[in-house]
CSV table of C-alpha atoms and ligand atoms in Angstrom, one decimal:
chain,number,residue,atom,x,y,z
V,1,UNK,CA,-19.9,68.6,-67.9
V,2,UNK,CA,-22.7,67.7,-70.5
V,3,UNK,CA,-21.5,67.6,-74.3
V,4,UNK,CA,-23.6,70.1,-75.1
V,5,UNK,CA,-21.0,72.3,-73.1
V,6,UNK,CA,-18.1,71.5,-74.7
V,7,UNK,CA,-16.7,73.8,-77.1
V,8,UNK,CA,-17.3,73.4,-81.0
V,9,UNK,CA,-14.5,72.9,-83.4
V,10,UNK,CA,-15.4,76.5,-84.3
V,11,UNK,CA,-14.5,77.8,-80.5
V,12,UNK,CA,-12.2,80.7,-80.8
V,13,UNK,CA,-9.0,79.7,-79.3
V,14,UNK,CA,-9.7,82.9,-77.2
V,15,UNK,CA,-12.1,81.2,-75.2
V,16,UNK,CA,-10.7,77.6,-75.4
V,17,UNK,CA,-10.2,76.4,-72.0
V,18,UNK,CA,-6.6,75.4,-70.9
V,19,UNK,CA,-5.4,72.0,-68.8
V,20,UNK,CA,-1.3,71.2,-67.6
V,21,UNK,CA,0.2,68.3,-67.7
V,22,UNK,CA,2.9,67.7,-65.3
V,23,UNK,CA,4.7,65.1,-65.7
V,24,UNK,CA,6.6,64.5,-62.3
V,25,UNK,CA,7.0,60.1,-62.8
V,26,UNK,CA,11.3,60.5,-63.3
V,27,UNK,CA,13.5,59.4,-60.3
V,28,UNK,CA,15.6,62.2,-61.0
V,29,UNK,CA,18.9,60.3,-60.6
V,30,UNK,CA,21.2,63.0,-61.2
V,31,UNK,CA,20.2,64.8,-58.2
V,32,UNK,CA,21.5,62.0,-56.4
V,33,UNK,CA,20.0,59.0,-54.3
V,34,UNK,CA,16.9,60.1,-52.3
V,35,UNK,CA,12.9,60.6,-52.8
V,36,UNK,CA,11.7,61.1,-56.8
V,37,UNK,CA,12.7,64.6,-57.9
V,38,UNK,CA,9.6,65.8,-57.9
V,39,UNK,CA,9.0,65.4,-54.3
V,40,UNK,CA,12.2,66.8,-52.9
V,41,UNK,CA,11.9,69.4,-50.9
V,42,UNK,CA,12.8,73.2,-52.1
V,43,UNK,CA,13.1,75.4,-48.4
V,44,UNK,CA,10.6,72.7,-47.0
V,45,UNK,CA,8.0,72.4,-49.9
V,46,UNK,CA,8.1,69.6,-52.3
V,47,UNK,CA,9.4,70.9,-56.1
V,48,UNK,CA,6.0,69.1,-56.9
V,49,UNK,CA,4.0,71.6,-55.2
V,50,UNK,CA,6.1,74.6,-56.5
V,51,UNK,CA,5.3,73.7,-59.9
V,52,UNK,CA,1.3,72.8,-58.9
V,53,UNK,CA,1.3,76.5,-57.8
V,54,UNK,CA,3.7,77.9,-60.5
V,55,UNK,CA,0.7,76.8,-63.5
V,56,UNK,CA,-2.3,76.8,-61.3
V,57,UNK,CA,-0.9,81.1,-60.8
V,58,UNK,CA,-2.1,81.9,-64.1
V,59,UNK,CA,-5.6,82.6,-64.1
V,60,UNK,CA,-6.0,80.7,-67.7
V,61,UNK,CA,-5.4,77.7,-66.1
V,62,UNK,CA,-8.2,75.8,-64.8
V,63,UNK,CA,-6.8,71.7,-64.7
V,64,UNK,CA,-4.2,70.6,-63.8
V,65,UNK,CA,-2.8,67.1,-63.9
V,66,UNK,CA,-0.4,65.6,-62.3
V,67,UNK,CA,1.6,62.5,-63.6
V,68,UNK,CA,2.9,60.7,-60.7
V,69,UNK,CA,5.5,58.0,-60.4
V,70,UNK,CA,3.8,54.8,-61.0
V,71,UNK,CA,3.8,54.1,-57.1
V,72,UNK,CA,3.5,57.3,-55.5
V,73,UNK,CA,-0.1,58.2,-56.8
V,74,UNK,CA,-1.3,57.9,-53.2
V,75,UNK,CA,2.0,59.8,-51.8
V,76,UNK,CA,1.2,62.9,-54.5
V,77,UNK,CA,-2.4,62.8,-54.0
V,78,UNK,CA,-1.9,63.8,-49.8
V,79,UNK,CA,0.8,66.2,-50.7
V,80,UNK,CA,-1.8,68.0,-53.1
V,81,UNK,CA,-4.5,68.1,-50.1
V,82,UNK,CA,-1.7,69.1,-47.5
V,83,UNK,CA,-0.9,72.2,-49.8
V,84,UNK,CA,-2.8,75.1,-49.9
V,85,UNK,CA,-3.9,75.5,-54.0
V,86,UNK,CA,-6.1,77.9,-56.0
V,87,UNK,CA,-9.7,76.8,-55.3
V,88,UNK,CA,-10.3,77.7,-59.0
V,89,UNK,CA,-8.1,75.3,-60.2
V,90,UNK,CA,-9.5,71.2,-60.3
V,91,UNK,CA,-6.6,68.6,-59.9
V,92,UNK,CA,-6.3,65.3,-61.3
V,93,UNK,CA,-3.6,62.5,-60.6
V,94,UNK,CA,-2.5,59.6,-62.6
V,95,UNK,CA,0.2,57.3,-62.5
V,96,UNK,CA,2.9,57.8,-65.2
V,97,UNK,CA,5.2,55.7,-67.6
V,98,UNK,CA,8.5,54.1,-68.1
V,99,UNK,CA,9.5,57.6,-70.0
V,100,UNK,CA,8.9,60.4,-70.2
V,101,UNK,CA,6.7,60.5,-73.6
V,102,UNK,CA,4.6,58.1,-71.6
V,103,UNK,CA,4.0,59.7,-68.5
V,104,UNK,CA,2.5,62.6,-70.8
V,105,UNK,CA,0.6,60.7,-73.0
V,106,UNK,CA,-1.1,59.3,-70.0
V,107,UNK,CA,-1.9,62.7,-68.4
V,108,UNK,CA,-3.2,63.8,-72.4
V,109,UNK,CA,-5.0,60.5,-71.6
V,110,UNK,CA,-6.9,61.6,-68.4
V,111,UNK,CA,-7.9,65.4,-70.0
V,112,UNK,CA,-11.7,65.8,-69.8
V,113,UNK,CA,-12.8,66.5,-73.7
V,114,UNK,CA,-13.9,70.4,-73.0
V,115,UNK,CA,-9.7,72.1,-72.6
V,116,UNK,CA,-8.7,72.8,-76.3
V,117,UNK,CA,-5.1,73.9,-75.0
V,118,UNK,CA,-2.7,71.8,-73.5
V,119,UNK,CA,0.2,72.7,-71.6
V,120,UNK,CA,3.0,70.7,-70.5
V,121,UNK,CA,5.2,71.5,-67.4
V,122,UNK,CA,8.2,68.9,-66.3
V,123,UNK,CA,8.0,69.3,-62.9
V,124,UNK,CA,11.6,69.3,-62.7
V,125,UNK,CA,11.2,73.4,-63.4
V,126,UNK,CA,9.8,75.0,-59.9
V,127,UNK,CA,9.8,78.0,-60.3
V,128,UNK,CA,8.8,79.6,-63.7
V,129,UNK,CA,7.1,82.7,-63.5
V,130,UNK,CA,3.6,83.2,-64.2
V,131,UNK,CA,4.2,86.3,-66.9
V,132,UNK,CA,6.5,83.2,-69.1
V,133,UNK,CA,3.2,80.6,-68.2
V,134,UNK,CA,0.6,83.2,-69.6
V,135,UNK,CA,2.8,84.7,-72.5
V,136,UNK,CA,2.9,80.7,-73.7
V,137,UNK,CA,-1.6,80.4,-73.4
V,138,UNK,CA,-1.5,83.9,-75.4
V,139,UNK,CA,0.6,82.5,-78.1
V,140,UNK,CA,-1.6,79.3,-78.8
V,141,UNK,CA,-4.7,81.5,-78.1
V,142,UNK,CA,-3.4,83.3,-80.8
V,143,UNK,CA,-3.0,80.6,-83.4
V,144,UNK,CA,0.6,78.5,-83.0
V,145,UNK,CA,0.2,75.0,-83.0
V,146,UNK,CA,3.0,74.5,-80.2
V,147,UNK,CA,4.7,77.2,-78.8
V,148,UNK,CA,8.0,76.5,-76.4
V,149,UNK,CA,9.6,79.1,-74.4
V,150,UNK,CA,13.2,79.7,-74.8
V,151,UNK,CA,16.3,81.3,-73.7
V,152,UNK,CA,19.3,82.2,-75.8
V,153,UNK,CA,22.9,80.2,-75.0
V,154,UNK,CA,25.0,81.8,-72.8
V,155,UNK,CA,28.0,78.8,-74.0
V,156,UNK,CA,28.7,78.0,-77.4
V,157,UNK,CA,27.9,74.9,-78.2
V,158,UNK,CA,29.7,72.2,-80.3
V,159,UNK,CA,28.6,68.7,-81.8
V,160,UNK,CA,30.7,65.6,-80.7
V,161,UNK,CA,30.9,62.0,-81.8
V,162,UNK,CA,30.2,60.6,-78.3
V,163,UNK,CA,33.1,58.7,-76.5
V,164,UNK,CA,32.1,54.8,-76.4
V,165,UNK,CA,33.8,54.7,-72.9
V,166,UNK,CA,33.2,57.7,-69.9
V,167,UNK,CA,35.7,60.6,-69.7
V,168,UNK,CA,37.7,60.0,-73.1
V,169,UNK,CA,38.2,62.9,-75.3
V,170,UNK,CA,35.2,63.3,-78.0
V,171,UNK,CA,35.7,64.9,-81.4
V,172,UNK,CA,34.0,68.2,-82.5
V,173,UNK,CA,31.9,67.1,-85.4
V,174,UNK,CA,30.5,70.5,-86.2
V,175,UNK,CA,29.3,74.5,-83.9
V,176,UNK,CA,26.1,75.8,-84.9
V,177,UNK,CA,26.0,79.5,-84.8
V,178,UNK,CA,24.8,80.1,-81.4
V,179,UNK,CA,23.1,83.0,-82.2
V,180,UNK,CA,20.7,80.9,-84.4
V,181,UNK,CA,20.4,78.7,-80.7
V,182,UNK,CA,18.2,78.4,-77.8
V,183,UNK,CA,17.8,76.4,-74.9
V,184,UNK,CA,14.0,75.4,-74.6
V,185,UNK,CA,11.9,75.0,-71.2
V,186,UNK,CA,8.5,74.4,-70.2
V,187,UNK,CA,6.0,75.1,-70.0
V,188,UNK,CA,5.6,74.4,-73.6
V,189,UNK,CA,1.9,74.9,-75.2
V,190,UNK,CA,-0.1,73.2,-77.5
V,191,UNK,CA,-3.5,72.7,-79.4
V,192,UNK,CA,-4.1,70.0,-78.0
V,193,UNK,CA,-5.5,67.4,-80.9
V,194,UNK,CA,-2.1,68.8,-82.3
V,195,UNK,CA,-0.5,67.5,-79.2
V,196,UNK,CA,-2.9,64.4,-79.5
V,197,UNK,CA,-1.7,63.6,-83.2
V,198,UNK,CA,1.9,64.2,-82.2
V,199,UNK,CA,1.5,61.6,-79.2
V,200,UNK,CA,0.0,58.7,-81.3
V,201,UNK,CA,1.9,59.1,-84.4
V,202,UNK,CA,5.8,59.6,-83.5
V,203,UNK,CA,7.7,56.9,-82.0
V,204,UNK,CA,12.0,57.1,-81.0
V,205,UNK,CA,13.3,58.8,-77.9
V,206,UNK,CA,12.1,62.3,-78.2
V,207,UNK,CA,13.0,65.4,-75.1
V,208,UNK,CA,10.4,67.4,-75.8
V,209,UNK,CA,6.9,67.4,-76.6
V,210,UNK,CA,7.4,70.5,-79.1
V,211,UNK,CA,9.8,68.1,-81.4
V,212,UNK,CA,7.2,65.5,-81.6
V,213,UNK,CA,5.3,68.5,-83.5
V,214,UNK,CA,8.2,69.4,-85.6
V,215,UNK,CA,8.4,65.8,-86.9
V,216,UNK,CA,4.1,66.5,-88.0
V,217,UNK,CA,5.5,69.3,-90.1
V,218,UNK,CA,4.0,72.0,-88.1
V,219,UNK,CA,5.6,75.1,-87.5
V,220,UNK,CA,6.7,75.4,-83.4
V,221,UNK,CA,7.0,78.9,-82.2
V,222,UNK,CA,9.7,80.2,-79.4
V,223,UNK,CA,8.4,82.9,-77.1
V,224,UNK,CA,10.4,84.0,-74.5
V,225,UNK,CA,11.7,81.9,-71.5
V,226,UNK,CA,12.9,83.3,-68.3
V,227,UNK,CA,16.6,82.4,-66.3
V,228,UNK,CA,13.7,81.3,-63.0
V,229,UNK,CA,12.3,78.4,-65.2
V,230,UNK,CA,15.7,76.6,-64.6
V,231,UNK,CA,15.4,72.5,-64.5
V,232,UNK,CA,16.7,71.1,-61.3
V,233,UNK,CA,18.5,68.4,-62.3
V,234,UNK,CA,22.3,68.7,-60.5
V,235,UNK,CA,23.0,69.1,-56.7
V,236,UNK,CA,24.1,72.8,-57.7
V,237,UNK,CA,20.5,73.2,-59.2
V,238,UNK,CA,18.8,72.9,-55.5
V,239,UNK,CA,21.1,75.3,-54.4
V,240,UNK,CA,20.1,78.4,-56.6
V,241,UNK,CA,16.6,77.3,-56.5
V,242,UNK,CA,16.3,78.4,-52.9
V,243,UNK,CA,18.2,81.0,-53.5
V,244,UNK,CA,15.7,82.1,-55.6
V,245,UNK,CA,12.7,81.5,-53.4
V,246,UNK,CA,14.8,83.3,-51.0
V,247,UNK,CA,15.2,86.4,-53.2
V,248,UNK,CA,11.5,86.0,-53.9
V,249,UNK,CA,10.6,86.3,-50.4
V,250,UNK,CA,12.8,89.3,-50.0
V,251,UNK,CA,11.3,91.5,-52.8
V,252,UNK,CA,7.5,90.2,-51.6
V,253,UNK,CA,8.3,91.2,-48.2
V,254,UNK,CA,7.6,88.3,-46.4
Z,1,C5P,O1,14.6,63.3,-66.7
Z,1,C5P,P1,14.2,64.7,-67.0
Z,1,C5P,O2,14.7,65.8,-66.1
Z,1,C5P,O3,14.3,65.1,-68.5
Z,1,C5P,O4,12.6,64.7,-66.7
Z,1,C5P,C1,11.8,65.8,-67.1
Z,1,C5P,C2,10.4,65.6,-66.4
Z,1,C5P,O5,9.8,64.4,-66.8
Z,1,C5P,C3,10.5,65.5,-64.9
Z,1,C5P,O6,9.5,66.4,-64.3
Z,1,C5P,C4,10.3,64.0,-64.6
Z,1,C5P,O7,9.6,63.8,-63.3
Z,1,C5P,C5,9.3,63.7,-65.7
Z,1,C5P,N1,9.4,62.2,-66.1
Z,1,C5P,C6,8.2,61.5,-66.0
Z,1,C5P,N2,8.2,60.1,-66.3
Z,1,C5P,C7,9.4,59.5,-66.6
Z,1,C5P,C8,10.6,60.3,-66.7
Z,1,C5P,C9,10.6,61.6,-66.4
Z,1,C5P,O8,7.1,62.0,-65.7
Z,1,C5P,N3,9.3,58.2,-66.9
């Protein structure tokens, strides 16, 4: 695409073009020994592809990149061509980082200059609905900065000093009010210079993109999340995801 198609600063986010980031580099070692997590297989399709297909279902979406573990670029690029995908949807694949902040600077890396919003999906999260995908686009189309979605705590949670060794008792240092709580997911959404700015300028160990924004001093916005945009990350994990997909294909009749 020429630069005289990109948008102009001025481009209402309403038309701003949106690009996901999937960061899918992690080995995923809690799941236990085996392939990357990314590219186990949820009833026979790689949690990889699930994802693809979760972002690429929202007709906002029209890139989406995939961050692959540093040696498997060549192993995700055939799984993308083996899968059938939205043909409106372009796919790009690059080779991610020692952390996670890498691997999604260098898919923010990769992004064409004409997408203005930016999601990023962990690929670790299968099956997140569409409706929770679009409601996160509609809040950055509307103005936020970074918007996460966001699910209040079923368990009350309490701050320990962590034990130096495994397994010994840890003391309670404080309990938030849960009710003030939420557990965050992906995918989360940014304006993406925002997101660009947050990548280059914060250094330390961060979880989520959204808190690299909170340490700019912008305001990040929680819209709702869904129970379906679970992360797979335990053995027990794989185990209710198929029992989604399985409920899934009940109510869709096939
Ligand atoms: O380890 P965790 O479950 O927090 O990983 C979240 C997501 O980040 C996963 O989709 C994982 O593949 C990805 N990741 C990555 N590069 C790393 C580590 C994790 O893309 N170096």
């Amino acid at each position: 695409m020429s630069d005289d198609s990109r948008p102009s600063p001025t481009t209402p986010r309403a038309e701003a073009r949106t690009a996901v980031v999937i960061p899918a580099a992690g080995r995923g070692v809690r799941l236990g020994p085996g392939a990357p997590k990314a590219l186990r297989a949820l009833n026979g399709t790689p949690m990889l592809i699930h994802a693809v297909r979760a972002m690429a279902a929202s007709r906002a979406v029209s890139l989406v990149v995939v961050v692959a573990p540093p040696d498997g670029a060549a192993e995700v690029k055939s799984l993308l061509d083996a899968h059938a995908l939205p043909e409106r949807t372009d796919f790009l694949i690059v080779p991610g980082g020692a952390e996670r902040q890498d691997s999604v600077k260098l898919g923010l890396d990769a992004l064409p200059p004409d997408y203005d919003i930016v999601l990023v999906h962990d690929a670790a999260r299968p099956l997140v609905p569409v409706d929770t995908v679009d409601a996160v686009i509609e809040a950055v189309r509307d103005g936020a900065p970074a918007v996460v979605p966001a699910l209040p705590l079923a368990d009350t949670v309490k701050e320990v000093e962590p034990a130096s060794a495994a397994g010994d008792p840890e003391p309670v240092v404080a309990t938030p009010e849960r009710a003030r709580l939420r557990a965050v997911q992906t995918p989360q959404g940014f304006d993406r210079a925002t997101l660009v700015r947050a990548h280059e300028t914060v250094t330390g160990h961060v979880t989520d993109d959204a808190g690299m924004v909170e340490q700019l001093g912008l305001t990040v916005v929680v819209v709702p999340g869904h129970e379906e945009a679970f992360k797979v990350t335990r053995p027990l994990d794989l185990v209710l995801a198929e029992a989604v997909l399985a409920r899934r294909r009940l109510n869709d009749g096939f």
